[in-house]
Amino acid sequence: MLQSILLERKIYASEEHKMMQNMIQDFINNELLEHIEAWEKKGMVSRAIWERAGELGLLCIDMPEEYGGSGFDFSFSALFIEEMGKKGISGPGFSLHSDIVAPYLLTYGTEAQKQKYLPLMASGKMITSIGMTEPNCGSDLQAIQTTAVDKGDHYVVNGQKTFITNGYLCDMSIVAVRTNPGTPQEGVSLLIMESGYDGFEKGVPFKKIGLKAQDTCELFFDNVKVPKENLVGEEGRGFQIMMTELARERLTVALYVNGSSEGAIEQTIAYTSTRTAFKQPIAQFQNTQFKLAECATSLQLQQAFMDRCVELLVRHELTPETASMAKYATTEMNGKIVDECLQLFGGYGYMWDYPIARMYADNRVTRIYAGTNEIMKLVIARGLFKELFNEMKRKKNAEND
Ligand SMILES: Cc1cc2nc3c(=O)[nH]c(=O)nc-3n(C[C@H](O)[C@H](O)[C@H](O)COP(=O)(O)OP(=O)(O)OC[C@H]3O[C@@H](n4cnc5c(N)ncnc54)[C@H](O)[C@@H]3O)c2cc1C
C-alpha cells in the first residue's frame, strides 16, 4: 500500500536493479531473518553468512570486477543497504566493510594492497573494520593518541580503539594512528593492521541497548610491528582522507535509516489494519491515519533527497555538507517515525520479538555514530559561514606574521 502512493525511485528502476532487489529480498527473508535471535544471543553473526553474502556478490558491490567486486555502481550498494534497513537487519556490518573500508583501499591503497585484500574482502573470507574512535576521543579525531613509531622498514603501534563495528570478527582493520606527535592534523596516518599480528588484541563485544548481533568492541595494540607497506595513502594524510571518506560513510547511515523508515511504516500499516480496539481496526481511528500520513510524507521527502545524494555519490560529487545534511535529517526523522509507529503497536511495540522494537533500539545510535548529529550541524554551518571563517583565519595569520 505504501509503495503505491510513493513516487517511483528512478535510481532503482532498471531491470538490473529489480533483479538485484529480488535476490537481496530472498537472501534477507530466507537466510538472514531466521538467525537474528541466535546472533543476538551470541553477540555476533556467523562467519558463514559473510561468505554467503560474498558468494551472492553482495559484498563490495560497486568494486571493480578485477578485484573481485561485482562491478556495479553505488546505486546497487545503496539498494542493498536500504533493503537491510527495511527489515532491520543490523547484525552483519556488511556495509561498513564494503562501502567504507573497501573504498579506502580502492582509492588510496597501493596496487599490492588492493591485490592482497580486496578479493578476500569481496568473497567474505576476510572481515574488516575501521578504527578511528578512542576512549578519549570520538568527535575530535585530531586528538587521537594511538602512536605508530617509525622504525625504518616498519612501525611500532601502541594504543587502543573503541566502539569498533565488526571489531571482534575482523581479520583486518584500517586504523588511524599518530605518526607525528607534534602536529594535530598532519600527524595522523592510516595503517592496515591484520588481527593476527603479535600484540593486536580484541575486547569482548560490548553489551549495547541495540545492535545486539553486532560485534562492536575494543581493539588493543601493544608494540604491534606493522610493515611500512601497510600505510594507506601518504604518511600524515590520514586526517584529510578520513574527512573525505566520511561523506560516503554518512550517506550509508542515511540510506539504512531511510530503508528503516519505509519498513517501519509498512509494518505499522499491516498491524493497524488487523488489530482491533472498540470493535474496529486501529487503522480506522483518525489519529492512526494522521500519524501514518505524516510519516509517509516525511518518508517521501527523505527518499527524494536520498535519490539525489546517491546520484551525486555515483558521480563522485557528494559534498561533506550534503552528506551531513542527509545523515542528520534522515536519522532525526527516522527517530520520530519509528517512535510514532511503535506507539501504534501499543504494548506489543515494546516487545523485543516485534521488529519495530528492535528498530527503536537499534537506530538510536544512528544519531551518534559516523559523527554525531551535532558534528553534522557543525559541518553544515562551516559551509554556511565559509567566507567569514576564511577571512577571520586570514586576519589571524596576518597578525601572527
Ligand atoms: C555502536 C557503535 C558503533 C561504532 N562504530 C565505530 C567504528 O566502526 N569505528 C569507529 O572509529 N568508531 C565507531 N563508533 C564511534 C562513534 O563514531 C563515536 O561514538 C562518535 O563519533 C561520537 O564520539 P564519542 O563517543 O567520543 O562522543 P564525544 O565526542 O565525547 O561526544 C559527546 C557529546 O558531545 C557532543 N560534542 C562533541 N564535540 C562537540 C562540538 N564541537 N560541538 C557540539 N557538540 C559536541 C557530541 O555531539 C555528543 O553529544 C561507534 C559507536 C557506536 C556507539
Coordinates of C-alpha atoms and ligand atoms in Angstrom, one line a residue:
M1 CA 0.0 0.0 0.0
L2 CA 2.8 2.4 1.0
Q3 CA 4.7 1.7 -2.3
S4 CA 1.6 2.5 -4.4
I5 CA 1.5 6.1 -3.2
L6 CA 5.2 6.9 -3.1
L7 CA 7.0 8.3 -6.2
E8 CA 8.9 5.8 -8.2
R9 CA 12.6 5.6 -7.2
K10 CA 14.2 6.3 -10.5
I11 CA 17.6 5.3 -9.2
Y12 CA 16.4 1.8 -8.6
A13 CA 14.1 1.4 -11.6
S14 CA 16.3 -0.5 -14.1
E15 CA 15.8 -4.2 -14.8
E16 CA 19.2 -4.9 -13.2
H17 CA 18.1 -3.1 -10.1
K18 CA 14.8 -5.1 -9.9
M19 CA 16.7 -8.4 -10.3
M20 CA 19.2 -7.4 -7.6
Q21 CA 16.3 -6.3 -5.3
N22 CA 14.6 -9.7 -5.7
M23 CA 17.9 -11.5 -4.9
I24 CA 18.5 -9.3 -1.9
Q25 CA 15.0 -9.8 -0.6
D26 CA 15.3 -13.6 -1.0
F27 CA 18.6 -13.6 0.9
I28 CA 17.2 -11.5 3.7
N29 CA 13.9 -13.5 4.0
N30 CA 15.4 -16.9 3.6
E31 CA 18.9 -16.7 5.0
L32 CA 19.2 -13.8 7.5
L33 CA 15.9 -13.3 9.4
E34 CA 15.9 -16.8 10.9
H35 CA 19.3 -16.3 12.5
I36 CA 18.7 -12.9 14.2
E37 CA 17.8 -14.4 17.6
A38 CA 20.7 -16.7 17.7
W39 CA 23.1 -14.0 16.6
E40 CA 21.7 -11.6 19.2
K41 CA 22.3 -14.3 21.9
K42 CA 25.9 -14.7 20.8
G43 CA 26.6 -11.0 20.3
M44 CA 27.8 -11.6 16.7
V45 CA 26.8 -13.1 13.4
S46 CA 28.4 -16.2 11.9
R47 CA 31.4 -16.1 9.5
A48 CA 29.4 -18.4 7.2
I49 CA 26.9 -15.6 6.5
W50 CA 29.7 -13.3 5.4
E51 CA 30.9 -16.0 2.9
R52 CA 27.4 -16.5 1.7
A53 CA 27.0 -12.8 1.1
G54 CA 30.3 -12.9 -0.8
E55 CA 29.1 -15.9 -2.9
L56 CA 26.0 -13.9 -3.9
G57 CA 28.1 -10.9 -4.9
L58 CA 26.6 -8.8 -2.2
L59 CA 29.9 -7.7 -0.7
C60 CA 31.8 -4.9 -2.4
I61 CA 29.0 -4.5 -4.9
D62 CA 30.5 -1.4 -6.5
M63 CA 34.1 -2.5 -6.6
P64 CA 35.6 -3.3 -10.0
E65 CA 35.5 -7.0 -11.0
E66 CA 39.3 -7.1 -11.4
Y67 CA 39.5 -7.0 -7.6
G68 CA 36.7 -9.5 -7.1
G69 CA 33.8 -7.0 -6.7
S70 CA 30.5 -7.0 -8.6
G71 CA 31.4 -4.0 -10.8
F72 CA 28.1 -2.2 -10.4
D73 CA 27.8 1.5 -9.5
F74 CA 27.0 2.7 -5.9
S75 CA 23.2 2.7 -6.5
F76 CA 23.3 -1.1 -6.3
S77 CA 25.1 -0.9 -2.9
A78 CA 22.6 1.7 -1.8
L79 CA 19.7 -0.6 -2.7
F80 CA 21.3 -3.4 -0.5
I81 CA 21.7 -1.0 2.4
E82 CA 18.1 0.2 2.2
E83 CA 16.7 -3.4 1.9
M84 CA 18.7 -4.3 5.1
G85 CA 17.3 -1.2 6.8
K86 CA 13.7 -2.1 5.8
K87 CA 13.9 -5.4 7.6
G88 CA 16.0 -4.1 10.4
I89 CA 19.0 -6.4 9.8
S90 CA 21.6 -4.7 11.9
G91 CA 24.0 -7.5 12.9
P92 CA 26.3 -8.1 9.9
G93 CA 28.3 -5.0 9.3
F94 CA 28.4 -5.6 5.5
S95 CA 28.1 -2.0 4.6
L96 CA 30.9 -0.8 6.8
H97 CA 33.1 -3.5 5.2
S98 CA 32.0 -3.0 1.6
D99 CA 31.1 0.7 1.4
I100 CA 33.6 2.2 3.9
V101 CA 36.7 0.1 4.3
A102 CA 37.0 -1.2 0.7
P103 CA 36.8 2.3 -0.8
Y104 CA 39.7 3.4 1.4
L105 CA 41.9 0.7 -0.2
L106 CA 40.5 1.2 -3.6
T107 CA 41.0 5.0 -3.6
Y108 CA 44.2 5.4 -1.6
G109 CA 45.7 1.9 -1.4
T110 CA 48.7 0.6 -3.4
E111 CA 48.2 -1.9 -6.1
A112 CA 49.8 -4.6 -3.8
Q113 CA 47.3 -3.7 -1.0
K114 CA 44.4 -3.9 -3.4
Q115 CA 45.5 -7.3 -4.8
K116 CA 46.1 -8.7 -1.3
Y117 CA 43.0 -7.6 0.5
L118 CA 40.1 -6.7 -1.9
P119 CA 39.4 -10.1 -3.4
L120 CA 39.3 -11.6 0.1
M121 CA 37.0 -8.9 1.2
A122 CA 34.7 -9.4 -1.7
S123 CA 34.5 -13.1 -1.0
G124 CA 33.6 -12.7 2.7
K125 CA 36.7 -14.7 3.7
M126 CA 38.1 -11.6 5.2
I127 CA 36.0 -9.4 7.5
T128 CA 37.2 -5.8 8.1
S129 CA 36.7 -2.8 10.3
I130 CA 37.8 0.8 10.7
G131 CA 39.4 2.1 13.8
M132 CA 39.2 5.8 14.4
T133 CA 37.5 6.3 17.8
E134 CA 39.5 6.0 21.0
P135 CA 38.3 6.0 24.6
N136 CA 39.3 9.7 24.9
C137 CA 38.3 10.9 21.5
G138 CA 35.5 10.4 19.1
S139 CA 34.2 13.7 17.7
D140 CA 37.6 15.3 18.0
L141 CA 39.6 12.9 15.7
Q142 CA 42.6 15.2 15.7
A143 CA 43.2 14.2 19.3
I144 CA 43.9 10.6 18.6
Q145 CA 46.6 9.1 20.8
T146 CA 47.4 5.7 19.3
T147 CA 51.0 6.1 18.1
A148 CA 53.0 4.5 15.2
V149 CA 56.7 5.0 15.7
D150 CA 58.8 4.8 12.5
K151 CA 61.5 2.0 12.9
G152 CA 62.8 2.1 9.3
D153 CA 61.1 -0.7 7.5
H154 CA 58.1 -0.9 10.0
Y155 CA 56.1 1.0 12.5
V156 CA 55.6 0.0 16.1
V157 CA 52.0 0.7 17.1
N158 CA 50.7 1.3 20.7
G159 CA 47.3 2.4 21.7
Q160 CA 43.6 1.5 21.8
K161 CA 40.4 1.9 19.7
T162 CA 36.9 1.6 21.0
F163 CA 33.3 1.1 19.7
I164 CA 34.7 -0.7 16.6
T165 CA 31.9 -2.2 14.3
N166 CA 32.9 -5.7 13.2
G167 CA 35.7 -5.4 15.7
Y168 CA 35.5 -8.9 17.2
L169 CA 35.2 -10.8 13.9
C170 CA 37.5 -8.6 11.9
D171 CA 40.6 -10.1 10.3
M172 CA 41.9 -6.7 9.3
S173 CA 41.3 -3.1 10.4
I174 CA 42.3 0.2 8.9
V175 CA 43.5 2.1 11.9
A176 CA 44.1 5.8 12.4
V177 CA 47.4 6.4 14.2
R178 CA 49.6 9.3 15.1
T179 CA 52.9 9.1 13.1
N180 CA 54.0 12.6 14.1
P181 CA 53.1 13.6 17.6
G182 CA 54.0 17.3 17.1
T183 CA 51.2 18.3 14.6
P184 CA 47.5 17.6 15.3
Q185 CA 46.2 17.1 11.7
E186 CA 49.3 16.4 9.7
G187 CA 50.5 13.8 12.2
V188 CA 47.6 11.3 11.5
S189 CA 48.1 8.3 9.2
L190 CA 46.2 5.2 8.3
L191 CA 47.6 1.7 8.7
I192 CA 46.4 -1.7 7.7
M193 CA 46.5 -3.9 10.9
E194 CA 45.9 -7.6 10.5
S195 CA 44.3 -9.2 13.5
G196 CA 47.0 -12.0 13.5
Y197 CA 49.8 -9.5 14.2
D198 CA 51.5 -10.1 17.6
G199 CA 50.3 -7.6 20.2
F200 CA 46.9 -6.9 18.4
E201 CA 44.2 -8.0 20.9
K202 CA 40.4 -7.6 20.9
G203 CA 38.0 -6.9 23.7
V204 CA 34.7 -8.9 24.1
P205 CA 31.7 -7.5 22.2
F206 CA 30.0 -4.6 24.1
K207 CA 26.6 -5.1 25.7
K208 CA 24.6 -2.4 23.9
I209 CA 21.0 -1.1 24.1
G210 CA 20.5 -2.2 20.5
L211 CA 22.5 -3.7 17.6
K212 CA 22.8 -6.8 19.8
A213 CA 24.0 -9.1 17.0
Q214 CA 26.7 -6.6 16.0
D215 CA 30.2 -7.4 17.4
T216 CA 31.2 -3.9 18.3
C217 CA 34.3 -4.0 20.6
E218 CA 37.6 -2.5 21.6
L219 CA 40.9 -3.1 19.8
F220 CA 44.2 -3.0 21.7
F221 CA 47.7 -2.6 20.3
D222 CA 50.8 -3.4 22.3
N223 CA 54.0 -2.9 20.5
V224 CA 52.5 -4.2 17.2
K225 CA 55.0 -4.4 14.4
V226 CA 53.4 -3.2 11.2
P227 CA 55.2 -3.3 7.9
K228 CA 55.7 0.1 6.2
E229 CA 53.9 -1.2 3.1
N230 CA 50.7 -1.2 5.2
L231 CA 50.4 2.6 5.1
V232 CA 47.2 3.6 3.3
G233 CA 47.8 6.8 1.4
E234 CA 50.7 9.1 2.2
E235 CA 52.1 9.4 5.7
G236 CA 50.4 12.3 7.5
R237 CA 47.4 12.5 5.2
G238 CA 45.2 10.3 7.3
F239 CA 43.0 13.1 8.7
Q240 CA 42.3 14.5 5.2
I241 CA 41.5 11.1 3.9
M242 CA 39.1 10.3 6.8
M243 CA 37.3 13.7 6.3
T244 CA 36.9 13.0 2.6
E245 CA 35.6 9.4 3.1
L246 CA 33.3 10.3 5.9
A247 CA 30.8 11.8 3.4
R248 CA 30.3 8.3 1.9
E249 CA 30.0 6.8 5.4
R250 CA 27.4 9.3 6.4
L251 CA 25.3 8.6 3.3
T252 CA 25.3 4.8 4.1
V253 CA 23.8 5.6 7.5
A254 CA 21.2 7.8 5.9
L255 CA 20.3 5.1 3.4
Y256 CA 19.9 2.5 6.2
V257 CA 17.5 4.6 8.2
N258 CA 15.7 5.6 5.0
G259 CA 15.0 1.9 4.4
S260 CA 14.2 1.5 8.0
S261 CA 11.5 4.3 7.9
E262 CA 9.9 2.6 5.0
G263 CA 9.9 -0.8 6.8
A264 CA 8.5 0.7 10.0
I265 CA 5.6 2.4 8.2
E266 CA 4.8 -0.8 6.2
Q267 CA 4.8 -2.9 9.4
T268 CA 2.5 -0.4 11.1
I269 CA 0.1 -0.2 8.2
A270 CA -0.2 -4.0 8.3
Y271 CA -0.5 -4.2 12.1
T272 CA -3.1 -1.4 12.5
S273 CA -5.2 -2.9 9.7
T274 CA -5.7 -6.1 11.6
R275 CA -5.5 -5.2 15.3
T276 CA -8.9 -4.1 16.6
A277 CA -10.0 -1.9 19.6
F278 CA -13.5 -0.8 20.3
K279 CA -14.7 -3.2 17.7
Q280 CA -12.8 -1.6 14.8
P281 CA -9.4 -1.8 13.3
I282 CA -6.9 0.6 14.9
A283 CA -6.4 1.9 11.3
Q284 CA -9.9 3.4 11.5
F285 CA -9.0 5.9 14.2
Q286 CA -8.3 9.2 12.7
N287 CA -5.2 9.5 14.9
T288 CA -3.7 6.4 13.3
Q289 CA -4.4 7.6 9.8
F290 CA -3.0 11.1 10.5
K291 CA 0.2 9.7 12.2
L292 CA 0.9 7.4 9.3
A293 CA 0.0 10.1 6.7
E294 CA 2.6 12.3 8.4
C295 CA 5.2 9.5 8.5
A296 CA 4.6 8.6 4.8
T297 CA 5.0 12.3 3.8
S298 CA 8.3 12.6 5.8
L299 CA 9.5 9.4 4.1
Q300 CA 8.6 10.8 0.6
L301 CA 10.7 13.9 1.3
Q302 CA 13.5 11.8 2.6
Q303 CA 13.5 9.4 -0.4
A304 CA 13.7 12.3 -2.9
F305 CA 16.8 13.7 -1.1
M306 CA 18.3 10.2 -0.9
D307 CA 17.9 9.6 -4.6
R308 CA 19.7 12.9 -5.4
C309 CA 22.5 12.0 -2.9
V310 CA 23.0 8.6 -4.4
E311 CA 23.3 10.2 -7.9
L312 CA 25.8 12.6 -6.6
L313 CA 27.9 9.9 -4.9
V314 CA 27.9 7.8 -8.1
R315 CA 29.3 10.8 -9.9
H316 CA 31.8 11.4 -7.0
E317 CA 30.2 14.8 -6.4
L318 CA 28.6 14.4 -2.9
T319 CA 30.0 17.2 -0.7
P320 CA 30.6 16.8 3.0
E321 CA 27.9 19.4 3.7
T322 CA 25.2 17.5 1.7
A323 CA 26.2 14.2 3.2
S324 CA 26.0 15.7 6.7
M325 CA 22.5 17.1 5.9
A326 CA 21.5 13.7 4.7
K327 CA 22.7 11.9 7.8
Y328 CA 21.3 14.5 10.2
A329 CA 17.9 14.8 8.5
T330 CA 17.2 11.2 7.9
T331 CA 18.3 9.9 11.3
E332 CA 16.3 12.5 13.2
M333 CA 13.3 11.8 11.0
N334 CA 13.7 8.0 11.4
G335 CA 13.8 8.5 15.2
K336 CA 10.4 10.2 15.0
I337 CA 8.9 7.8 12.5
V338 CA 9.9 4.7 14.5
D339 CA 8.7 6.2 17.7
E340 CA 5.3 7.1 16.2
C341 CA 5.0 3.7 14.6
L342 CA 5.9 1.9 17.8
Q343 CA 3.2 3.8 19.7
L344 CA 0.6 2.4 17.3
F345 CA 1.6 -1.1 18.2
G346 CA 0.7 -0.5 21.8
G347 CA 2.3 -2.9 24.3
Y348 CA 3.4 -5.2 21.5
G349 CA 5.6 -2.4 20.2
Y350 CA 7.6 -2.7 23.4
M351 CA 8.3 -6.5 22.9
W352 CA 11.6 -7.5 21.5
D353 CA 10.1 -10.1 19.2
Y354 CA 8.5 -7.3 17.2
P355 CA 10.8 -5.8 14.6
I356 CA 9.6 -2.3 15.4
A357 CA 11.0 -2.7 19.0
R358 CA 14.4 -3.7 17.6
M359 CA 14.4 -0.8 15.2
Y360 CA 13.6 1.6 18.1
A361 CA 16.7 0.3 20.0
D362 CA 19.0 -0.3 17.0
N363 CA 18.5 3.0 15.3
R364 CA 19.2 5.3 18.3
V365 CA 22.9 5.0 17.6
T366 CA 22.5 6.4 14.0
R367 CA 22.3 9.9 15.6
I368 CA 25.6 9.2 17.3
Y369 CA 27.9 7.2 15.1
A370 CA 29.6 8.2 11.8
G371 CA 29.9 11.6 13.6
T372 CA 27.2 12.8 16.0
N373 CA 24.4 14.9 14.6
E374 CA 25.8 17.9 16.5
I375 CA 29.0 17.4 14.4
M376 CA 26.8 17.2 11.3
K377 CA 25.4 20.6 12.1
L378 CA 28.9 21.9 12.6
V379 CA 30.0 20.7 9.1
I380 CA 26.9 22.3 7.6
A381 CA 27.4 25.6 9.5
R382 CA 31.1 25.7 8.5
G383 CA 29.9 25.6 4.9
L384 CA 27.4 28.4 5.5
F385 CA 30.0 30.7 7.1
K386 CA 33.0 29.6 5.0
E387 CA 33.8 33.1 3.7
L388 CA 33.6 34.7 7.1
F389 CA 35.7 31.9 8.8
N390 CA 38.3 32.1 6.0
E391 CA 38.5 35.9 6.3
M392 CA 38.9 35.6 10.1
K393 CA 41.7 33.0 9.6
R394 CA 43.5 35.2 7.1
K395 CA 43.4 38.1 9.5
K396 CA 44.7 36.0 12.4
N397 CA 47.5 34.6 10.2
A398 CA 48.4 38.1 9.1
E399 CA 48.5 39.3 12.7
N400 CA 50.8 36.4 13.6
D401 CA 53.2 37.1 10.7
Ligands
LIG1 C1 27.5 1.0 18.1 C2 28.7 2.0 17.7 C3 29.5 1.6 16.6 C4 30.5 2.4 16.3 N1 31.4 2.0 15.2 C5 32.6 2.7 15.0 C6 33.5 2.2 14.1 O1 33.3 1.2 13.5 N2 34.7 2.9 14.0 C7 35.0 4.0 14.8 O2 36.1 4.5 14.6 N3 34.1 4.5 15.6 C8 32.9 3.9 15.8 N4 31.9 4.4 16.7 C9 32.3 5.6 17.4 C10 31.4 6.8 17.1 O3 31.7 7.2 15.8 C11 31.6 7.8 18.2 O4 30.9 7.3 19.3 C12 31.0 9.2 17.8 O5 31.8 9.8 16.8 C13 31.0 10.1 19.0 O6 32.2 10.1 19.7 P1 32.3 10.0 21.3 O7 31.5 8.7 21.6 O8 33.7 10.0 21.7 O9 31.5 11.2 21.8 P2 32.1 12.6 22.2 O10 32.9 13.1 21.1 O11 32.6 12.5 23.6 O12 30.7 13.5 22.3 C14 29.9 13.5 23.4 C15 28.8 14.6 23.1 O13 29.4 15.9 22.9 C16 29.0 16.4 21.7 N5 30.1 17.2 21.1 C17 31.3 16.8 20.9 N6 32.0 17.8 20.2 C18 31.1 18.8 20.0 C19 31.2 20.1 19.4 N7 32.3 20.6 18.8 N8 30.1 20.9 19.3 C20 28.9 20.4 19.9 N9 28.8 19.2 20.5 C21 29.9 18.4 20.5 C22 28.6 15.2 20.8 O14 27.8 15.6 19.8 C23 28.0 14.3 21.9 O15 26.7 14.7 22.0 C24 30.8 3.6 17.0 C25 30.0 4.0 18.1 C26 28.9 3.1 18.4 C27 28.1 3.5 19.6

